[in-house]
Amino acid sequence: WDAFGMPAENAAIAHDSHPATWTSQNIDNMRTQLKRIGFSYDWDRELATCKPDYYRWEQWLFLKMYEKGLAYRKESFVNWCEPCQTVLANEQVEAGMCWRCGKPVRQKNLSQWFFKITDYAEDLLVYSDKLPGWPDKVTTMQKNWIGKSIGAEIEFLIDDPVKDRQQTISVFTTRQDTVFGATFMCLAPEHPLVLTLSKGTPEEASVQAFVERMSMQDRSAKTVENFEKEGIFIGVYCINPLSGGKIPIFTANFALMEYGTGAVMCVPAHDQRDFDFARKYGLDITVVVAPDDHDLDGTTMTEAYTGQGNMVNSGNFNGMDNTRAQEDIASYLEANHIGKRTVSYRLRDWGISRQRYWGAPIPMIHCKTCGIVPVAEADLPIVLPEDANLLAGGQSPLPELDTFAHTKCPKCGDPEARRETDTMDTFVESSWYFERYCSPHYNEGMIDKEAVDYWMPVDQYIGGVEHAILHLLYSRFYTRVLKDMGLVKYKEPFTCLLTQGMVCKETAVCPEHGFLLPEEVAQGNNGQNACTKCESPVTIGRVEKMSKSKKNVIDPNILLNEYGADTTRLFCLFAAPPERDLEWSEQGVEGGFRFLNRVWRFAAKHMAIIKDAPPYTGRLDHLSGDVKDLYRKTHETIQRVTRDIENRFHFNTAISAVMELVNVLYGADKASSAPEWPGVARFAIESAVVLLAPIVPHFSEEIWAEMGHAESVLLASWPGYRDDALVEDDLLIVIQINGKVRSRFNVAVDASDEAIKQKALSDERALKFVKDKRIKKVIVVKKKLVNIVV
RNA sequence: GCGAGAGUGGCGGAAUUGGUAGACGCACUGGACUUAGGAUCCAGCUCUGGCGACAGAGUGGGAGUUCAAGUCUCCCCUCUCGCACCA
């Protein structure tokens, strides 16, 4: 929860999103929550002013992108649930079934809108290595997602003596050195040539049935590993352009329409997947790369050979090293117009069409005579209708809503035109909100260049790892588009990125009732955990991300009521550095609470004395004893906390530094009769309070006011430390014998290396370990240690 | 399968450039104060042996570099995360 003590779920909405992305449902939720805590905010004004503007400029940019071909419409395969009439995201498909109705999901070819992010694939990839402020984890995830492969596109002529089609099939490969070993070809089931080529062949009917069956197959990652490779001969052959061999064309479920050209040349001897397929269907296996140390035989080998070697069965290229053949064959293909070097990316264009009510409507109009026509700029924004029925099970109400969908063609004036009823992915909105935040009410254009020049790029961006790819990559793409349109001057929106960890907790499972809430688990008398509903023994499962479905959640209100928001926040920050996952523990909260009380009690006890004392900020060497130590510790604490927060966001060590200071304060308590005590104690407490203010603001504010400050602690300047106050009275020197610590002694700060060495060599405890052994060498590390090598 | 990250006490976690491993906190143990303590204060708390002084071992395992390795190099193991029939 945030500074207002709002539960995380709503805080996330408040912090994450621009009002334009809010749905009516979560706005109502927000209203209720904020009312509950007595926070007033003019939502209607915010929505009335922000939302249409936000839509206007987002749609304006869409039109610009459409003009440049960066926004386009194409057919694409989606997960489709027929009973629900909706498109499903991959995570909404469970074992091939729709999560809502449980009926099978099929692949459907649907016309959708896309952003051409692939135009920027190379640039996004190159700059992934130029983001030093980002965690490597995220940049490598992005690089893998973009997935660059260097290879060649090769044309295979279709062998069709009857119809004599001079048509070729294009394949993409990264192993053009193995073309001679391509003994069959596979097309993705969705590949358009599958049905056209098989037409009229004896296989036609079975191929059609196969393609239909594959369209029902669940393509989600979970089931894909259990997939059996299957395929079917489509009744037509093609010619291997290098070996001249006639090779069968299959369609197979492991060929993906989305990658490369949707067609694969299969080299079973050197690709495991092709090998499995060839063995299953009894296809030829021709070895073309021979390893140095053993012989390969296509009829007997048990797995594909993917290593290096020399070319065999490859005509003029025989005997050549295969890495060299990689280049030479590519050149040969280009010289003979059979193929060309090319680069393929895994990254696909960004599908932005959503069949939903929320999100900015795509500003396009479909006309029977003119086709797809953009909305005139002057007619923007196209806003969502307020009278839509949102209750129809998951479907968008927009296509059915005539007041919205029915319109006039801006080109020919046909009154029977229809608006595009797809809305934009809300990721579009989150791809530029940070630019809009620079001047949310600016209306001369999409982006206020002056404001953006001043504020952007974002110095420090914070979010969960779940955004590592989609949001962060889309934002980088969108920013490049804005740059190319001259709206911003930079390519990268976020200079530094911190991905915070998740809050985790163990799960509890009852054999009767499934997952249990923590309060539904009771300690039985036999020490076993039992379900409060049925008394069956409860299994404590692994620690997982807190989620409503697993019920391993903590109701924030309980903690807020018992300890308050400050304690709870202190614990969250203290338990682990922010980038790491945090395992929730109840006792830890107690510890944080104890610490705050400890600070409070100390301040209260000494308040009368320190209240009117000016804080001591003078030299260290004017002090002595415990007061001196306290003063030094205070400066050291300021230094540590500043460094930990400013450079690394390591609040856990910052808090522990203040805890140490408080421990020293308690230890120095007995010196409270010293004349310098009030000033030094005041400086120490005041510093501790300001250092804690970002972490426990209410608590700090309270003590701050008690100490007589009229202004808020939030307005106090961050304390600075004096270098001369960090100086120790004497140094602790460690004596090692052969690298093992054997003794230690104190020495004056200004002692010379030679004096330290001599003192170490006369140290009795150390000498015990030297005994009669000969001293070979003595190493003195300045102001730290002496290592005696014997 | 590919890629990335991480393995430190009973637990969460500390440890600038290689230089006292275990800061700080939790839990636990003992003591003080107290009618009481689930409050507070003080102390102990890596493991093994020993009453103790002390000794030995110790940062997933194994080698190596170095006067010196949690930290650097190589190999292996385990876990987490991401991608995944990517041609």
XYZ file of N, CA, C and O in Angstrom, chain A residues 270-373:
416
model
N 21.184 -33.396 -39.513
C 21.829 -32.353 -38.726
C 20.856 -31.495 -37.931
O 21.178 -30.391 -37.515
N 19.644 -31.954 -37.759
C 18.678 -31.234 -36.925
C 17.828 -32.277 -36.213
O 17.227 -33.152 -36.857
N 17.794 -32.218 -34.900
C 17.161 -33.262 -34.113
C 15.672 -33.395 -34.417
O 15.151 -34.494 -34.528
N 15.038 -32.278 -34.577
C 13.597 -32.304 -34.822
C 13.292 -32.949 -36.162
O 12.416 -33.796 -36.289
N 14.079 -32.555 -37.175
C 13.905 -33.149 -38.503
C 14.235 -34.632 -38.455
O 13.608 -35.449 -39.135
N 15.226 -34.976 -37.630
C 15.646 -36.370 -37.500
C 14.501 -37.226 -36.956
O 14.166 -38.276 -37.523
N 13.885 -36.755 -35.868
C 12.763 -37.498 -35.278
C 11.659 -37.707 -36.303
O 11.085 -38.785 -36.410
N 11.379 -36.644 -37.036
C 10.302 -36.685 -38.021
C 10.634 -37.688 -39.140
O 9.786 -38.489 -39.553
N 11.889 -37.662 -39.589
C 12.310 -38.555 -40.676
C 12.239 -40.010 -40.234
O 11.790 -40.876 -40.983
N 12.679 -40.295 -39.033
C 12.613 -41.664 -38.519
C 11.164 -42.131 -38.441
O 10.814 -43.243 -38.821
N 10.296 -41.241 -37.941
C 8.893 -41.618 -37.774
C 8.246 -41.960 -39.112
O 7.458 -42.896 -39.208
N 8.584 -41.185 -40.159
C 7.909 -41.390 -41.442
C 8.789 -42.090 -42.476
O 8.459 -42.125 -43.656
N 9.936 -42.632 -42.037
C 10.803 -43.403 -42.920
C 11.391 -42.597 -44.072
O 11.445 -43.063 -45.208
N 11.825 -41.381 -43.796
C 12.373 -40.523 -44.861
C 13.891 -40.627 -44.905
O 14.528 -41.005 -43.924
N 14.465 -40.284 -46.071
C 15.920 -40.396 -46.264
C 16.683 -39.467 -45.322
O 16.248 -38.343 -45.062
N 17.835 -39.962 -44.866
C 18.712 -39.149 -44.027
C 20.079 -39.114 -44.692
O 20.739 -40.146 -44.810
N 20.476 -37.940 -45.170
C 21.742 -37.816 -45.884
C 22.712 -36.966 -45.065
O 22.410 -35.818 -44.755
N 23.859 -37.538 -44.709
C 24.868 -36.807 -43.947
C 25.623 -35.877 -44.893
O 26.067 -36.300 -45.960
N 25.733 -34.604 -44.532
C 26.508 -33.678 -45.370
C 27.632 -32.990 -44.588
O 28.493 -32.346 -45.185
N 27.606 -33.085 -43.247
C 28.716 -32.547 -42.451
C 29.296 -33.705 -41.648
O 28.610 -34.308 -40.827
N 30.570 -34.057 -41.931
C 31.179 -35.208 -41.272
C 32.089 -34.735 -40.151
O 32.985 -33.927 -40.374
N 31.858 -35.227 -38.923
C 32.749 -34.867 -37.824
C 34.140 -35.466 -38.018
O 34.292 -36.455 -38.747
N 35.123 -34.879 -37.358
C 36.508 -35.325 -37.529
C 36.765 -36.693 -36.906
O 37.555 -37.477 -37.419
N 36.112 -36.951 -35.772
C 36.536 -38.107 -34.994
C 35.723 -39.380 -35.205
O 36.080 -40.420 -34.679
N 34.609 -39.336 -35.889
C 33.888 -40.585 -36.140
C 33.084 -40.498 -37.432
O 32.877 -39.411 -37.975
N 32.655 -41.670 -37.894
C 31.886 -41.717 -39.137
C 30.398 -41.685 -38.838
O 29.948 -42.173 -37.811
N 29.642 -41.097 -39.732
C 28.196 -41.057 -39.595
C 27.551 -41.801 -40.748
O 27.996 -41.688 -41.894
N 26.495 -42.525 -40.426
C 25.753 -43.217 -41.479
C 24.274 -42.922 -41.259
O 23.719 -43.211 -40.201
N 23.651 -42.323 -42.267
C 22.258 -41.916 -42.158
C 21.310 -43.031 -41.775
O 20.296 -42.804 -41.124
N 21.628 -44.253 -42.142
C 20.692 -45.341 -41.851
C 20.815 -45.843 -40.419
O 19.889 -46.437 -39.898
N 21.985 -45.601 -39.790
C 22.188 -46.166 -38.451
C 22.291 -45.131 -37.340
O 22.188 -45.476 -36.166
N 22.515 -43.880 -37.681
C 22.726 -42.891 -36.618
C 21.478 -42.785 -35.731
O 20.352 -43.009 -36.181
N 21.722 -42.456 -34.432
C 20.602 -42.455 -33.490
C 20.137 -41.055 -33.121
O 19.112 -40.880 -32.494
N 20.959 -40.082 -33.468
C 20.511 -38.704 -33.261
C 21.188 -37.796 -34.267
O 22.190 -38.184 -34.880
N 20.645 -36.604 -34.430
C 21.201 -35.667 -35.403
C 22.578 -35.189 -34.952
O 22.836 -35.091 -33.758
N 23.460 -34.934 -35.906
C 24.764 -34.369 -35.583
C 24.734 -32.876 -35.882
O 24.590 -32.459 -37.030
N 24.879 -32.059 -34.824
C 24.737 -30.609 -35.021
C 26.076 -29.886 -34.896
O 26.126 -28.662 -34.944
N 27.164 -30.646 -34.748
C 28.457 -29.998 -34.553
C 29.144 -29.604 -35.858
O 28.538 -29.583 -36.929
N 30.434 -29.275 -35.702
C 31.247 -28.828 -36.841
C 31.778 -30.040 -37.612
O 31.751 -31.165 -37.117
N 32.316 -29.764 -38.785
C 32.925 -30.860 -39.552
C 33.221 -30.452 -40.985
O 33.156 -29.255 -41.320
N 33.535 -31.454 -41.794
C 33.837 -31.194 -43.193
C 32.694 -31.657 -44.089
O 32.014 -32.635 -43.788
N 32.545 -30.930 -45.183
C 31.426 -31.180 -46.076
C 31.615 -32.497 -46.826
O 32.709 -32.796 -47.312
N 30.522 -33.293 -46.885
C 30.492 -34.489 -47.726
C 29.157 -34.502 -48.477
O 28.238 -33.759 -48.100
N 29.068 -35.298 -49.517
C 27.834 -35.403 -50.315
C 27.344 -34.032 -50.768
O 26.143 -33.815 -50.905
N 28.265 -33.117 -50.961
C 27.840 -31.748 -51.255
C 28.530 -31.186 -52.494
O 28.939 -30.027 -52.539
N 28.662 -32.036 -53.519
C 29.180 -31.588 -54.818
C 30.507 -30.881 -54.703
O 31.436 -31.370 -54.054
N 30.571 -29.689 -55.271
C 31.817 -28.924 -55.310
C 32.314 -28.501 -53.930
O 33.449 -28.079 -53.794
N 31.425 -28.565 -52.960
C 31.813 -28.063 -51.634
C 32.423 -29.157 -50.757
O 32.846 -28.898 -49.646
N 32.483 -30.379 -51.288
C 33.036 -31.481 -50.493
C 34.432 -31.169 -49.982
O 35.246 -30.590 -50.689
N 34.670 -31.566 -48.724
C 35.996 -31.394 -48.150
C 36.170 -30.058 -47.467
O 37.082 -29.870 -46.660
N 35.293 -29.149 -47.762
C 35.400 -27.804 -47.176
C 34.925 -27.827 -45.715
O 34.055 -28.601 -45.366
N 35.516 -27.005 -44.904
C 35.066 -26.826 -43.523
C 33.648 -26.234 -43.536
O 33.375 -25.322 -44.321
N 32.752 -26.742 -42.696
C 31.354 -26.317 -42.855
C 31.101 -24.847 -42.516
O 30.173 -24.247 -43.048
N 31.938 -24.258 -41.647
C 31.726 -22.822 -41.376
C 32.077 -21.997 -42.616
O 31.452 -20.977 -42.893
N 33.068 -22.453 -43.359
C 33.432 -21.760 -44.601
C 32.334 -21.984 -45.634
O 31.932 -21.055 -46.351
N 31.803 -23.234 -45.675
C 30.737 -23.564 -46.625
C 29.509 -22.698 -46.366
O 28.771 -22.344 -47.288
N 29.282 -22.378 -45.119
C 28.188 -21.491 -44.733
C 28.232 -20.215 -45.587
O 27.228 -19.798 -46.149
N 29.426 -19.619 -45.666
C 29.613 -18.391 -46.449
C 29.568 -18.688 -47.947
O 28.890 -18.010 -48.714
N 30.344 -19.722 -48.370
C 30.484 -19.986 -49.798
C 29.163 -20.411 -50.437
O 28.844 -20.010 -51.554
N 28.389 -21.203 -49.685
C 27.105 -21.623 -50.259
C 26.158 -20.432 -50.345
O 25.439 -20.275 -51.329
N 26.200 -19.568 -49.329
C 25.360 -18.367 -49.383
C 25.697 -17.548 -50.626
O 24.801 -17.088 -51.346
N 26.979 -17.392 -50.887
C 27.402 -16.623 -52.057
C 26.958 -17.315 -53.353
O 26.502 -16.669 -54.300
N 27.101 -18.634 -53.357
C 26.699 -19.389 -54.543
C 25.201 -19.222 -54.816
O 24.773 -19.019 -55.945
N 24.413 -19.293 -53.741
C 22.956 -19.140 -53.875
C 22.611 -17.760 -54.440
O 21.778 -17.633 -55.341
N 23.293 -16.757 -53.938
C 23.017 -15.391 -54.404
C 23.425 -15.234 -55.856
O 22.690 -14.668 -56.669
N 24.615 -15.767 -56.208
C 25.118 -15.634 -57.586
C 24.181 -16.314 -58.574
O 24.039 -15.871 -59.717
N 23.532 -17.383 -58.138
C 22.668 -18.126 -59.063
C 21.183 -17.822 -58.866
O 20.326 -18.534 -59.372
N 20.907 -16.775 -58.115
C 19.521 -16.329 -57.889
C 18.626 -17.432 -57.332
O 17.458 -17.548 -57.689
N 19.206 -18.266 -56.484
C 18.410 -19.321 -55.837
C 18.012 -18.869 -54.438
O 17.079 -19.385 -53.840
N 18.753 -17.910 -53.925
C 18.453 -17.468 -52.568
C 19.274 -16.259 -52.231
O 20.039 -15.754 -53.051
N 19.097 -15.772 -50.995
C 19.871 -14.611 -50.571
C 20.111 -14.663 -49.060
O 19.330 -15.268 -48.321
N 21.192 -14.021 -48.650
C 21.455 -13.896 -47.214
C 20.355 -13.055 -46.596
O 19.906 -12.070 -47.193
N 19.937 -13.422 -45.399
C 18.883 -12.640 -44.771
C 18.941 -12.798 -43.259
O 19.636 -13.657 -42.746
N 18.225 -11.944 -42.602
C 18.168 -11.975 -41.154
C 16.723 -12.180 -40.752
O 15.829 -11.556 -41.327
N 16.495 -13.053 -39.811
C 15.131 -13.300 -39.375
C 15.024 -12.968 -37.894
O 15.952 -13.205 -37.132
N 13.907 -12.406 -37.515
C 13.687 -12.071 -36.110
C 12.512 -12.872 -35.577
O 11.549 -13.133 -36.283
N 12.638 -13.222 -34.305
C 11.554 -13.911 -33.631
C 10.418 -12.930 -33.322
O 9.248 -13.281 -33.249
N 10.831 -11.679 -33.102
C 9.873 -10.619 -32.779
C 8.817 -10.514 -33.867
O 9.143 -10.501 -35.046
N 7.580 -10.461 -33.460
C 6.511 -10.280 -34.438
C 5.871 -8.921 -34.247
O 6.019 -8.297 -33.209
N 5.160 -8.471 -35.280
C 4.516 -7.167 -35.150
C 3.512 -7.192 -34.008
O 2.969 -8.222 -33.653
N 3.327 -6.023 -33.453
C 2.529 -5.872 -32.239
C 1.037 -5.800 -32.613
O 0.614 -4.806 -33.208
N 0.307 -6.829 -32.264
C -1.125 -6.835 -32.533
C -1.843 -5.974 -31.514
O -1.827 -6.280 -30.326
N -2.421 -4.871 -31.964
C -3.010 -3.930 -31.003
C -4.534 -3.993 -30.974
O -5.151 -3.297 -30.187
N -5.142 -4.795 -31.836
C -6.609 -4.879 -31.840
C -7.122 -5.622 -30.623
O -6.639 -6.700 -30.309
N -8.080 -5.035 -29.959
C -8.742 -5.741 -28.858
C -10.227 -5.666 -29.118
O -10.745 -4.600 -29.464
N -10.913 -6.783 -28.919
C -12.375 -6.766 -29.064
C -12.947 -6.554 -27.667
O -13.532 -7.448 -27.069
N -12.700 -5.337 -27.171
C -13.094 -5.001 -25.805
C -13.743 -3.628 -25.797
O -13.602 -2.856 -26.729
N -14.370 -3.313 -24.660
C -14.981 -1.995 -24.542
C -13.926 -0.943 -24.210
O -13.939 0.156 -24.727
N -12.977 -1.302 -23.338
C -12.029 -0.288 -22.901
C -10.876 -0.142 -23.889
O -10.667 -0.985 -24.767
N -10.120 0.923 -23.734
C -9.039 1.224 -24.671
C -9.534 2.202 -25.710
O -10.727 2.295 -26.007
N -8.625 2.997 -26.276
C -9.012 3.995 -27.272
C -9.521 3.305 -28.534
O -8.869 2.405 -29.048
N -10.685 3.715 -29.038
C -11.172 3.133 -30.297
C -10.199 3.435 -31.439
O -9.627 4.517 -31.509
N -10.001 2.464 -32.304
C -9.117 2.661 -33.456
C -9.846 3.553 -34.463
O -10.964 3.222 -34.883
N -9.252 4.695 -34.825
C -9.983 5.719 -35.587
C -10.061 5.413 -37.085
O -9.471 6.119 -37.903
N -10.745 4.354 -37.442
C -10.856 3.952 -38.838
C -12.318 3.676 -39.170
O -13.099 3.328 -38.272
N -12.613 3.817 -40.467
C -13.987 3.581 -40.900
C -13.980 2.614 -42.086
O -13.102 2.718 -42.964
N -14.887 1.660 -42.054
C -14.991 0.700 -43.159
C -16.146 1.127 -44.067
O -17.276 1.267 -43.611
N -15.795 1.319 -45.366
C -16.820 1.761 -46.317
C -16.899 0.722 -47.423
O -15.881 0.192 -47.858
N -18.119 0.416 -47.867
C -18.291 -0.625 -48.887
C -17.584 -0.247 -50.175
O -17.020 -1.093 -50.866
N -17.571 1.002 -50.514
C -16.953 1.405 -51.787
C -15.494 1.835 -51.627
O -14.667 1.530 -52.473
N -15.162 2.560 -50.537
C -13.800 3.095 -50.400
C -12.864 2.184 -49.606
O -11.668 2.458 -49.536
N -13.403 1.147 -48.994
C -12.547 0.282 -48.177
C -12.271 0.905 -46.814
O -13.148 1.525 -46.223
N -11.027 0.795 -46.383
C -10.683 1.337 -45.065
C -10.295 2.803 -45.194
O -9.395 3.145 -45.958
N -11.005 3.649 -44.469
C -10.770 5.098 -44.562
C -10.468 5.652 -43.167
O -11.196 5.353 -42.219
